């Protein structure tokens, strides 16, 4: 039994077939997707089969694949089992893994280029499987390269007649080193593979980089004089940008900035004869700011406490955002 | 020391000294104190002395001992492409990134308007959350930004960071070539500059790239001086490490480097011959560390960020038995992601021919990884935002990437030489 299993595992054709099946598995989703969308009537059981292939066999084949490659690697102590066909099949697996890696990375790139879930919604391929497939590619390539390096070591040692058995611990070190090296190579493909995304990012202006809240800052820049005092919302998860004083100061300097959180007593408010603020709309995630009671002439900048004001005057509007001037005393 | 190394070292040390001189010109109170005087004397005198000595010891390398081939040319072209992508990006960049807006470039803007660093604390008078912010980081990047604007360089500030990346290529290449030979050096340099984390810090205007540049240069200079028993190279290395303190101050990486250096010296039984270097090196580093610390705490009156009390200490110890340790360890490894594979593999020594002094690099990796873990572990008991550190962890420790890549390439080269015998054996000087 053990010999039969060993024979199957060491059959060069087996590794190639299993590898091709593994590579093709994520694409079962592609077939299922197009069968589902086509006008031809397809039985549900056929679609189900493709679904099972895509979701279950992927894991099984991945494990078989790595098991076969690793078993070959561990059996270096019996180099008589390795012949030329084994070498060729391993080289073939490396070539397939490289092709698979290029394909996988190209497909994954579509999600970055267009939008998240683009691959699944347009092709029915699961991105998580492609990512895992990529890791398996690297692992398999590492194991095979480590295998070849070790084979060279065996030949060198045999020629010197110094050792007959191979030090397996050392071989594992080779595997770790090769895998780490390929990981470094993998991380180094970043600028090449993401070139267009990187360059596209360069053209972002502040409203794109900072987000929709940038318009509030822009309105203050346009409408408040440089010697003015500006009150902004408290720094919190509700107003992460317009409440962040160091960030908004970059655009508003040399204007004096006051966090609304500090204006919680009349005494503190009275330190400023007048100040400016931009009215922040109520959105789906944040309340409006500040809370104003025009009848009682009360205003709350910190949301919890109100202070009295003398008068509020609208000084202008920019891109739909209104900037007010507030007077606390004469 | 070869000409490229001397030129780039001189340039970087010159920049460091000019930044320091400019700083004291706008902060006269700093130089009026004995600590400030010690700092400036230490950095200026040691820089002049060392660069003069390096000039004297320069090798005539007009005739290259390295042979070029198609493989090297191909790798070289790829390196040029990476540098070009970074430069094209920065040339076309329309807006700066978050921390540059909030701090580094903002401070340059304040400096241009005539404000000094010690006055910047006043800007936060009406800010309830960021009282310490403007003096949390040392002045290097902001002063360099201000020079860029002052000299009317008609290019976006980001281009400066592409220049840092180019300097990284040149200095790293000239520092590792004696160990790896031309082919593996070009490959190492390519893998370093195109690495996702290194490349990413070349397209943001943060402290990370200059910090990595100064630290990497310092660490490899120390290694070179250590292996070749050249004291002036070792002290030059310490000078670079000292320079990094005025770029980033939060992580005491200088302490990790000094500790690793002392342990490696003890391990290699070179403590007697290196004692002078260690004393001079530590003195230069401490003059910089204490100088900025003094300015931050006393002159600029910056409040302390971390408040360690007995409850935090008790909770940290208690956490070792309640699962917090494992929870934070998983978070830590997850934050580093695949980089942890590279860092841990770099710790393995398989090259029997490598100089024993390489233990210095491995000790730096170990100490720094432990230091960052201890930092996150401690902070997790003080602040509820500790998980937000995940994104900046790899970025702030990016100086470990060149060290790790160098060690792994050195091992791979050894394996191929030993098992396949295609590469020539390099003799270490």
XYZ file of C-alpha atoms in Angstrom:
759
model
C 0.000 0.000 0.000
C 2.736 2.404 1.093
C 4.762 1.544 -2.026
C 1.743 2.134 -4.272
C 1.082 5.540 -2.736
C 4.771 6.416 -3.091
C 4.668 5.343 -6.741
C 1.687 7.586 -7.420
C 3.240 10.529 -5.586
C 6.535 10.135 -7.432
C 4.882 9.798 -10.831
C 5.992 12.951 -12.730
C 2.682 13.116 -14.583
C 0.655 13.274 -11.352
C 2.183 16.508 -10.157
C 1.611 18.185 -13.533
C -2.033 17.058 -13.718
C -2.809 18.051 -10.122
C -1.163 21.407 -10.662
C -3.150 22.127 -13.820
C -6.376 21.179 -12.008
C -5.462 23.437 -9.112
C -4.736 26.358 -11.421
C -8.021 25.853 -13.247
C -10.202 25.592 -10.113
C -10.738 29.335 -9.446
C -11.809 29.658 -13.074
C -14.653 27.175 -12.538
C -16.415 30.242 -11.161
C -15.887 31.940 -14.527
C -17.628 29.084 -16.364
C -20.446 29.011 -13.803
C -20.853 32.782 -14.117
C -21.161 32.756 -17.923
C -23.405 29.693 -17.938
C -25.639 31.465 -15.461
C -25.780 34.626 -17.571
C -26.149 32.861 -20.948
C -29.539 32.537 -22.652
C -29.080 28.731 -22.900
C -31.099 26.872 -20.287
C -28.743 25.199 -17.841
C -29.750 22.754 -15.166
C -29.213 23.857 -11.574
C -27.242 20.702 -10.833
C -24.612 21.631 -13.455
C -24.246 25.091 -11.940
C -24.035 23.433 -8.550
C -21.215 21.162 -9.721
C -19.169 24.158 -10.854
C -19.903 25.844 -7.553
C -18.662 22.811 -5.607
C -15.553 22.579 -7.817
C -14.783 26.236 -7.247
C -15.340 26.279 -3.507
C -14.330 22.816 -2.296
C -11.854 21.275 -4.693
C -9.649 24.328 -4.550
C -8.670 23.562 -0.953
C -8.306 19.862 -1.597
C -6.140 20.350 -4.676
C -4.077 22.988 -2.939
C -3.297 20.592 -0.109
C -2.542 17.690 -2.474
C -0.283 19.931 -4.521
C 1.770 21.174 -1.609
C 1.861 17.675 -0.119
C 3.271 16.192 -3.334
C 5.864 18.920 -3.803
C 6.926 18.734 -0.166
C 7.089 14.913 -0.204
C 9.433 15.073 -3.178
C 11.503 17.584 -1.313
C 11.707 15.463 1.853
C 12.763 12.385 -0.118
C 16.077 13.850 -1.120
C 17.664 11.120 0.993
C 16.732 8.715 -1.789
C 18.113 10.496 -4.839
C 17.996 7.258 -6.871
C 14.210 7.787 -7.094
C 14.701 11.025 -9.045
C 15.165 10.806 -12.790
C 15.117 13.260 -15.702
C 11.330 13.092 -16.065
C 11.019 14.352 -12.492
C 13.295 17.296 -13.258
C 11.311 18.195 -16.362
C 7.984 17.947 -14.564
C 9.234 20.219 -11.787
C 10.524 22.762 -14.299
C 7.132 22.540 -15.994
C 5.379 23.155 -12.653
C 7.571 26.230 -12.070
C 6.651 27.568 -15.518
C 2.949 26.900 -14.813
C 3.218 28.574 -11.401
C 4.828 31.656 -12.960
C 2.120 31.832 -15.650
C -0.548 31.323 -12.990
C 1.011 34.035 -10.833
C 1.045 36.546 -13.699
C -2.584 35.698 -14.543
C -3.704 35.893 -10.919
C -1.963 39.234 -10.309
C -3.382 40.687 -13.536
C -6.921 39.671 -12.550
C -6.508 40.959 -8.974
C -5.296 44.257 -10.403
C -8.785 44.778 -11.908
C -10.259 45.149 -8.404
C -7.711 47.901 -7.654
C -8.191 49.613 -11.002
C -11.978 49.655 -11.073
C -13.678 48.952 -7.759
C -13.733 46.354 -4.976
C -15.679 43.201 -5.950
C -15.253 43.979 -9.688
C -13.773 40.525 -10.337
C -16.538 38.599 -8.605
C -19.390 40.644 -9.998
C -18.103 40.524 -13.584
C -16.395 37.131 -13.778
C -17.649 35.124 -10.791
C -14.067 34.492 -9.611
C -13.400 34.709 -5.860
C -10.523 37.163 -5.185
C -9.696 35.362 -1.902
C -9.000 32.172 -3.893
C -6.750 34.047 -6.275
C -4.803 35.520 -3.342
C -4.391 32.089 -1.804
C -3.450 30.681 -5.178
C -0.708 33.333 -5.351
C 0.708 32.254 -1.970
C 0.652 28.600 -3.100
C 2.514 29.588 -6.268
C 5.264 31.197 -4.195
C 5.424 28.285 -1.792
C 5.634 25.737 -4.594
C 8.277 27.714 -6.488
C 10.279 28.069 -3.241
C 10.075 24.350 -2.513
C 11.106 23.401 -6.038
C 14.011 25.878 -6.179
C 15.155 24.705 -2.732
C 14.839 21.147 -4.075
C 17.103 21.937 -7.034
C 19.666 23.688 -4.831
C 19.661 20.657 -2.543
C 20.054 18.289 -5.492
C 23.145 20.250 -6.512
C 24.380 19.878 -2.969
C 23.860 16.117 -3.112
C 25.821 15.904 -6.354
C 28.619 18.050 -4.935
C 28.829 15.935 -1.810
C 28.644 12.686 -3.754
C 31.493 13.803 -5.955
C 33.590 14.551 -2.906
C 32.567 11.233 -1.297
C 32.332 12.891 2.065
C 28.695 12.286 2.958
C 26.299 9.658 1.790
C 23.208 10.925 3.579
C 21.829 14.385 3.328
C 21.351 16.664 6.295
C 17.583 17.275 6.205
C 17.773 20.183 8.700
C 19.990 22.057 6.314
C 17.551 21.493 3.481
C 14.787 23.111 5.506
C 17.005 26.141 5.947
C 17.423 26.327 2.174
C 13.645 26.197 1.813
C 13.167 29.017 4.346
C 15.840 31.157 2.667
C 14.411 30.639 -0.819
C 10.885 31.390 0.389
C 12.072 34.577 2.125
C 13.959 35.593 -1.021
C 10.861 35.073 -3.170
C 8.816 37.033 -0.618
C 11.273 39.914 -1.028
C 10.923 39.638 -4.813
C 7.126 39.559 -4.420
C 7.154 42.751 -2.335
C 9.469 44.372 -4.859
C 7.026 44.000 -7.723
C 4.860 46.715 -6.126
C 6.053 49.790 -8.099
C 6.016 47.878 -11.398
C 2.600 46.250 -11.059
C 0.870 49.262 -9.544
C 2.408 51.894 -11.784
C -0.848 53.240 -13.226
C -2.594 53.267 -9.814
C 0.381 55.066 -8.230
C 0.518 57.715 -10.948
C -3.270 58.182 -10.825
C -2.962 58.846 -7.072
C -0.442 61.644 -7.745
C -3.080 63.716 -9.526
C -5.403 63.819 -6.503
C -6.074 67.319 -5.260
C -6.831 68.115 -1.615
C -10.573 67.633 -1.911
C -9.963 64.141 -3.347
C -7.202 63.224 -0.892
C -8.857 64.633 2.227
C -12.452 63.986 1.275
C -15.761 65.775 0.965
C -15.182 67.752 4.211
C -12.430 69.736 2.500
C -15.052 72.137 1.144
C -15.639 73.460 4.712
C -11.940 74.367 5.005
C -11.956 75.884 1.551
C -14.932 78.092 2.406
C -13.121 79.398 5.527
C -9.977 80.080 3.479
C -12.006 82.079 0.969
C -14.217 84.042 3.373
C -12.348 84.624 6.650
C -9.707 87.394 6.851
C -6.160 86.325 7.809
C -6.371 88.066 11.200
C -9.639 86.341 12.081
C -10.354 83.822 14.838
C -12.001 80.583 13.670
C -13.969 78.203 15.886
C -14.001 74.614 14.606
C -15.858 71.465 15.787
C -14.333 69.347 18.575
C -11.883 66.684 17.342
C -13.815 63.428 17.321
C -14.860 60.533 15.114
C -17.853 62.659 14.034
C -15.679 65.430 12.607
C -12.315 63.750 11.994
C -11.118 66.313 9.480
C -12.726 69.680 10.273
C -12.142 68.976 13.962
C -8.440 68.218 13.548
C -6.730 71.523 14.319
C -3.189 70.689 13.050
C -4.611 69.544 9.693
C -6.882 72.541 9.098
C -4.197 74.973 10.310
C -2.106 74.037 7.247
C -4.722 75.720 5.067
C -5.974 78.386 7.467
C -2.701 79.740 8.915
C -2.162 82.523 10.128
C -5.766 82.640 11.415
C -6.174 81.743 15.119
C -7.982 78.443 15.618
C -10.141 77.579 18.619
C -11.533 74.117 19.282
C -15.273 74.198 19.965
C -14.652 71.766 22.809
C -13.042 74.568 24.820
C -15.982 76.985 24.441
C -17.964 75.459 27.267
C -18.250 78.480 29.553
C -19.339 82.053 28.973
C -16.097 83.255 30.525
C -14.054 81.427 27.913
C -16.272 82.631 25.031
C -15.965 86.218 26.214
C -12.184 86.069 25.658
C -12.969 86.610 21.978
C -14.923 89.685 20.961
C -15.727 88.068 17.616
C -14.968 84.841 15.724
C -15.949 82.950 12.565
C -17.345 79.482 11.986
C -18.708 77.466 9.092
C -22.091 75.831 9.468
C -21.692 72.070 9.122
C -24.605 70.188 7.603
C -26.153 67.246 9.343
C -25.001 64.138 7.476
C -25.742 60.450 7.768
C -22.846 59.978 10.180
C -22.437 63.283 11.973
C -24.783 65.771 13.638
C -24.912 69.343 12.427
C -22.578 71.844 14.079
C -22.856 74.196 15.936
C -26.261 73.950 17.633
C -27.861 77.418 17.525
C -30.953 78.666 19.315
C -31.678 81.967 17.560
C -34.603 82.841 19.846
C -32.585 82.582 23.057
C -29.361 83.771 21.391
C -27.578 80.646 22.593
C -25.014 78.573 20.773
C -23.328 75.269 21.591
C -19.907 74.599 20.094
C -19.081 71.586 22.256
C -22.604 70.062 21.825
C -23.107 69.763 25.624
C -22.898 73.370 26.898
C -24.401 76.554 25.486
C -23.043 80.080 25.646
C -24.803 83.375 24.908
C -23.875 85.565 21.973
C -24.562 89.147 21.018
C -25.249 88.600 17.353
C -24.526 86.295 14.415
C -23.966 87.633 10.947
C -23.728 85.663 7.696
C -20.598 86.857 5.913
C -20.788 84.723 2.823
C -21.390 81.434 1.087
C -18.921 79.333 -0.862
C -19.912 76.158 -2.695
C -23.077 75.945 -0.599
C -21.263 76.278 2.736
C -22.233 79.290 4.865
C -19.663 81.138 6.973
C -20.862 83.208 9.945
C -19.278 85.839 12.136
C -20.266 85.636 15.795
C -19.940 88.401 18.409
C -19.818 87.438 22.060
C -19.455 90.974 23.470
C -18.927 94.588 22.410
C 36.426 54.263 1.555
C 35.523 54.818 -2.095
C 34.694 58.116 -3.791
C 30.933 57.557 -4.064
C 30.686 56.650 -0.396
C 32.749 59.660 0.635
C 30.718 62.051 -1.555
C 27.317 60.848 -0.319
C 28.488 60.634 3.317
C 29.868 64.172 3.113
C 26.653 65.440 1.568
C 24.433 63.863 4.216
C 26.652 64.995 7.094
C 26.805 68.481 5.563
C 22.986 68.594 5.402
C 22.803 67.463 9.036
C 25.225 70.178 10.164
C 23.526 72.921 8.122
C 20.135 71.966 9.583
C 21.604 72.124 13.093
C 23.270 75.510 12.432
C 20.023 76.898 11.042
C 18.157 75.577 14.070
C 20.438 77.380 16.518
C 20.196 80.550 14.435
C 16.426 80.663 15.031
C 16.617 79.298 18.576
C 19.344 81.384 20.290
C 18.159 80.150 23.688
C 19.289 76.634 22.710
C 22.908 77.632 22.056
C 23.020 79.787 25.204
C 22.802 76.600 27.289
C 25.752 74.273 27.903
C 23.819 71.317 26.424
C 23.176 73.188 23.195
C 26.833 74.242 23.005
C 27.995 70.642 23.588
C 25.617 69.396 20.912
C 26.793 71.792 18.214
C 30.489 71.446 19.082
C 30.219 67.635 19.065
C 28.513 67.472 15.692
C 30.554 70.148 13.892
C 33.994 69.127 15.189
C 33.432 65.401 14.647
C 32.030 66.012 11.146
C 35.001 68.127 10.039
C 37.535 65.775 11.596
C 35.978 62.606 10.184
C 35.394 63.900 6.687
C 38.974 65.187 6.604
C 40.228 61.790 7.708
C 37.992 60.005 5.186
C 39.361 62.237 2.423
C 42.870 61.230 3.441
C 41.985 57.544 3.383
C 40.180 57.577 0.039
C 40.958 54.713 -2.302
C 41.862 55.278 -5.916
C 39.063 53.354 -7.545
C 39.274 54.817 -11.021
C 39.908 51.326 -12.384
C 36.887 49.225 -11.545
C 37.609 45.720 -10.314
C 34.087 44.618 -11.193
C 32.986 43.120 -14.471
C 29.710 44.203 -16.004
C 27.398 41.857 -17.886
C 23.878 41.796 -19.338
C 22.301 40.563 -16.075
C 23.791 43.473 -14.125
C 22.766 45.922 -16.832
C 19.187 44.584 -16.713
C 18.981 44.962 -12.917
C 20.483 48.411 -13.197
C 17.808 49.438 -15.716
C 15.086 48.114 -13.401
C 16.539 50.207 -10.558
C 16.478 53.295 -12.791
C 12.828 52.530 -13.644
C 11.884 52.367 -9.926
C 13.664 55.668 -9.243
C 11.925 57.187 -12.271
C 8.473 56.045 -11.087
C 9.109 57.698 -7.720
C 10.342 60.897 -9.401
C 7.477 61.038 -11.926
C 4.983 60.541 -9.099
C 6.500 63.297 -6.996
C 6.838 65.677 -9.947
C 3.124 65.364 -10.661
C 1.864 65.217 -7.094
C -0.912 67.739 -6.570
C -1.362 67.449 -2.788
C 0.651 66.395 0.241
C -0.158 63.519 2.562
C -1.871 63.800 5.951
C 1.139 64.015 8.336
C 2.993 66.391 6.011
C -0.039 68.690 6.038
C -0.514 68.421 9.791
C 3.112 68.638 10.800
C 6.226 68.484 8.616
C 5.285 70.843 5.812
C 3.062 72.898 8.131
C 6.066 73.678 10.345
C 8.045 74.718 7.254
C 5.196 77.108 6.472
C 5.348 78.569 10.016
C 9.156 78.876 9.802
C 8.813 80.762 6.506
C 6.471 83.231 8.196
C 9.202 83.979 10.759
C 8.041 81.759 13.599
C 10.565 79.667 15.565
C 10.052 76.124 16.865
C 9.770 77.260 20.473
C 6.915 79.604 19.457
C 4.951 76.857 17.701
C 3.574 75.545 20.984
C 1.542 78.758 21.228
C -0.393 77.779 18.104
C -2.032 74.983 20.090
C -3.186 77.313 22.882
C -6.838 76.745 21.956
C -6.546 73.074 21.008
C -7.783 70.558 23.565
C -6.112 67.520 21.999
C -2.833 68.398 20.310
C -0.902 70.534 22.780
C 2.344 68.640 22.244
C 2.002 68.062 18.518
C 4.350 70.549 16.825
C 7.359 69.653 18.940
C 6.726 65.936 19.060
C 9.061 65.396 16.100
C 12.532 66.871 15.657
C 13.046 69.683 13.143
C 15.079 68.044 10.339
C 12.347 67.476 7.716
C 10.627 70.808 8.310
C 13.892 72.765 8.017
C 14.774 70.913 4.797
C 11.296 71.743 3.447
C 11.817 75.381 4.380
C 15.186 75.463 2.550
C 13.459 73.982 -0.486
C 10.925 76.820 -0.475
C 13.468 79.468 0.510
C 15.753 78.667 -2.433
C 12.759 78.752 -4.768
C 13.286 75.253 -6.116
C 10.619 75.186 -8.771
C 9.749 71.573 -8.152
C 7.231 69.983 -5.787
C 8.635 69.163 -2.344
C 8.051 65.446 -2.981
C 10.978 65.435 -5.432
C 13.244 65.814 -2.391
C 12.128 62.351 -1.277
C 12.995 60.857 -4.665
C 16.445 62.414 -4.201
C 16.656 60.685 -0.797
C 15.790 57.408 -2.554
C 18.556 57.964 -5.122
C 21.022 58.696 -2.290
C 19.887 55.471 -0.641
C 20.753 53.523 -3.809
C 24.220 55.064 -4.010
C 25.205 54.815 -0.363
C 23.763 51.340 0.216
C 25.391 50.060 -2.962
C 28.800 51.433 -2.028
C 28.518 50.046 1.509
C 27.597 46.441 0.654
C 29.611 45.908 -2.522
C 32.653 44.594 -0.644
C 30.574 41.757 0.790
C 28.310 40.887 -2.117
C 30.134 41.734 -5.350
C 28.583 43.800 -8.137
C 25.731 41.533 -9.288
C 24.336 40.799 -5.829
C 24.822 44.433 -4.777
C 22.776 45.724 -7.705
C 20.135 43.080 -6.934
C 20.089 44.044 -3.230
C 19.731 47.727 -4.048
C 16.935 47.008 -6.547
C 15.055 44.827 -4.061
C 15.427 47.484 -1.356
C 14.239 50.503 -3.358
C 11.411 48.641 -5.051
C 10.261 47.089 -1.782
C 6.663 48.094 -1.156
C 7.386 49.788 2.186
C 10.556 51.602 1.099
C 9.060 52.749 -2.201
C 5.900 53.912 -0.431
C 7.854 56.175 1.928
C 9.556 57.772 -1.083
C 6.205 59.108 -2.308
C 5.063 60.623 0.991
C 6.663 63.651 2.639
C 7.246 62.043 6.032
C 10.312 61.523 8.233
C 10.518 57.811 7.442
C 12.728 57.886 4.351
C 15.389 60.327 5.634
C 15.351 58.417 8.937
C 15.858 55.117 7.098
C 18.574 56.680 4.930
C 20.588 58.006 7.898
C 20.105 54.876 9.989
C 20.924 52.440 7.175
C 24.029 54.443 6.279
C 25.097 54.569 9.926
C 24.510 50.875 10.547
C 26.412 49.712 7.450
C 29.231 52.197 8.114
C 29.512 50.762 11.626
C 29.574 47.248 10.165
C 32.254 48.211 7.634
C 34.402 49.882 10.270
C 33.898 46.911 12.565
C 34.848 44.286 9.944
C 37.771 46.306 8.555
C 38.915 47.582 11.963
C 38.766 51.203 10.807
C 37.929 53.487 13.730
C 37.128 56.592 11.683
C 34.500 54.656 9.682
C 32.930 53.440 12.909
C 32.767 56.948 14.359
C 31.350 58.206 11.058
C 28.675 55.516 11.472
C 27.869 56.800 14.947
C 27.629 60.311 13.514
C 24.923 59.120 11.097
C 23.057 57.391 13.924
C 23.289 60.653 15.895
C 21.961 62.520 12.826
C 18.886 60.266 12.756
C 17.904 61.466 16.244
C 17.071 64.909 14.850
C 14.820 63.314 12.244
C 12.706 60.997 14.432
C 12.723 60.886 18.182
C 9.849 58.645 19.234
C 11.629 55.295 18.888
C 15.041 55.010 20.588
C 16.558 53.108 17.658
C 19.934 54.666 18.466
C 19.872 52.768 21.762
C 19.177 49.494 19.936
C 22.120 50.159 17.578
C 24.481 51.071 20.434
C 23.434 48.006 22.448
C 23.825 45.713 19.433
C 27.230 47.227 18.719
C 28.476 46.720 22.279
C 27.197 43.116 22.434
C 28.672 42.341 18.987
C 31.998 43.841 20.103
C 31.984 41.697 23.236
C 31.023 38.631 21.189
C 33.896 39.239 18.767
C 36.321 40.011 21.610
C 37.100 43.421 20.142
C 35.987 45.467 23.129
C 39.480 46.779 23.925
C 40.293 47.992 20.426
C 36.805 49.463 19.955
C 36.497 51.075 23.369
C 37.540 54.503 22.070
C 34.995 54.334 19.213
C 32.239 53.313 21.608
C 33.015 56.176 24.011
C 33.242 58.798 21.241
C 30.185 57.365 19.441
C 28.003 57.284 22.534
C 29.130 60.824 23.452
C 28.102 62.173 20.024
C 24.775 60.324 20.129
C 24.000 61.405 23.682
C 24.828 65.035 22.884
C 22.144 64.902 20.162
C 19.630 62.970 22.218
C 19.951 65.106 25.337
C 20.059 68.262 23.190
C 16.663 67.687 21.552
C 15.187 66.269 24.757
C 16.301 69.398 26.620
C 14.852 71.672 23.962
C 11.560 69.800 23.853
C 11.016 69.612 27.600
C 12.658 72.728 29.003
C 12.898 75.372 26.277
C 9.683 74.622 24.394
C 7.851 73.294 27.457
C 6.318 70.352 25.602
C 4.197 68.169 27.864
C 5.026 64.495 28.295
C 3.051 62.138 26.044
C 3.414 58.885 27.939
C 2.380 58.820 31.554
C 3.723 55.636 33.068
C 2.340 54.995 36.533
C 2.251 52.011 38.849
C -1.161 50.927 37.524
C 0.131 50.734 33.942
C 3.132 48.710 35.134
C 0.896 46.400 37.167
C -1.552 45.940 34.281
C 1.314 45.169 31.889
C 2.668 42.457 34.178
C -0.808 41.114 34.907
C -1.485 41.036 31.156
C 1.251 38.431 30.707
C -1.007 35.920 32.489
C -4.407 37.006 31.230
C -3.935 36.637 27.479
C -3.171 40.279 26.631
C 0.381 39.291 25.751
C -0.754 36.775 23.106
C -3.461 39.102 21.834
C -0.917 41.872 21.252
C 1.654 39.434 19.853
C -0.837 38.305 17.172
C -1.713 41.918 16.422
C 1.997 42.734 16.168
C 2.809 39.879 13.764
C -0.294 40.651 11.694
C 0.760 44.298 11.445
C 4.134 43.322 10.026
C 2.521 40.748 7.718
C 4.934 39.093 5.285
C 7.726 41.373 6.472
C 7.935 39.229 9.614
C 8.950 36.264 7.394
C 11.805 38.372 6.023
C 12.907 39.653 9.443
C 12.909 36.229 11.072
C 14.668 34.565 8.137
C 17.371 37.241 8.235
C 18.230 36.037 11.731
C 19.333 32.629 10.435
C 23.053 32.312 9.864
C 23.983 29.704 7.278
C 26.939 31.370 5.618
C 29.954 29.879 7.339
C 32.244 32.305 5.531
C 30.457 35.464 6.615
C 32.344 37.718 9.032
C 31.401 37.190 12.693
C 30.671 40.901 12.850
C 27.377 40.275 10.976
C 25.938 39.381 14.356
C 25.730 43.141 14.848
C 23.010 43.350 12.150
C 21.079 40.394 13.563
C 21.212 41.886 17.049
C 19.775 45.145 15.708
C 16.851 43.240 14.169
C 16.209 41.305 17.394
C 16.481 44.325 19.693
C 14.324 46.513 17.452
C 11.598 43.874 17.043
C 11.516 43.386 20.825
C 11.550 47.166 21.339
C 8.564 47.761 19.029
C 6.659 44.893 20.614
C 7.366 46.201 24.122
C 6.300 49.676 22.962
C 2.962 48.486 21.563
C 2.415 46.242 24.572
C 2.981 49.142 26.978
C 0.945 51.641 24.925
C -1.985 49.200 24.717
C -2.439 49.684 28.475
C -2.261 53.473 28.228
C -4.287 54.454 25.140
C -7.384 53.036 23.498
C -6.089 53.952 20.011
C -3.173 51.500 20.139
C -4.594 49.399 17.266
C -4.203 52.411 14.975
C -0.429 51.914 15.221
C -0.744 48.928 12.893
C -0.436 51.037 9.748
C 2.652 52.931 10.853
C 4.549 50.003 12.384
C 6.150 48.720 9.179
C 6.750 52.291 8.005
C 8.543 53.427 11.138
C 10.786 50.352 11.203
C 11.559 50.412 7.482
C 15.318 50.663 8.207
C 15.146 46.940 9.070
C 14.293 46.146 5.447
C 17.740 46.940 3.904
C 19.462 45.069 6.754
C 17.268 41.985 6.346
C 17.474 41.957 2.547
C 21.268 42.240 2.776
C 21.487 39.262 5.165
C 19.135 37.087 3.091
C 20.905 37.922 -0.175
C 24.202 37.129 1.515
C 22.816 33.700 2.494
C 21.336 33.018 -0.945
C 24.628 33.961 -2.572
C 26.438 31.587 -0.242
C 23.985 28.746 -0.967
C 24.352 29.167 -4.703
C 28.133 29.418 -4.482
C 28.328 26.377 -2.275
C 25.836 24.152 -4.056
C 26.051 25.266 -7.642
C 29.409 26.977 -7.621
C 28.477 29.550 -10.234
C 29.450 32.641 -8.294
C 32.920 33.675 -7.288
C 33.902 33.621 -3.649
C 34.300 37.102 -2.238
C 37.157 37.784 0.093
C 36.305 40.094 2.945
C 38.761 42.868 3.560
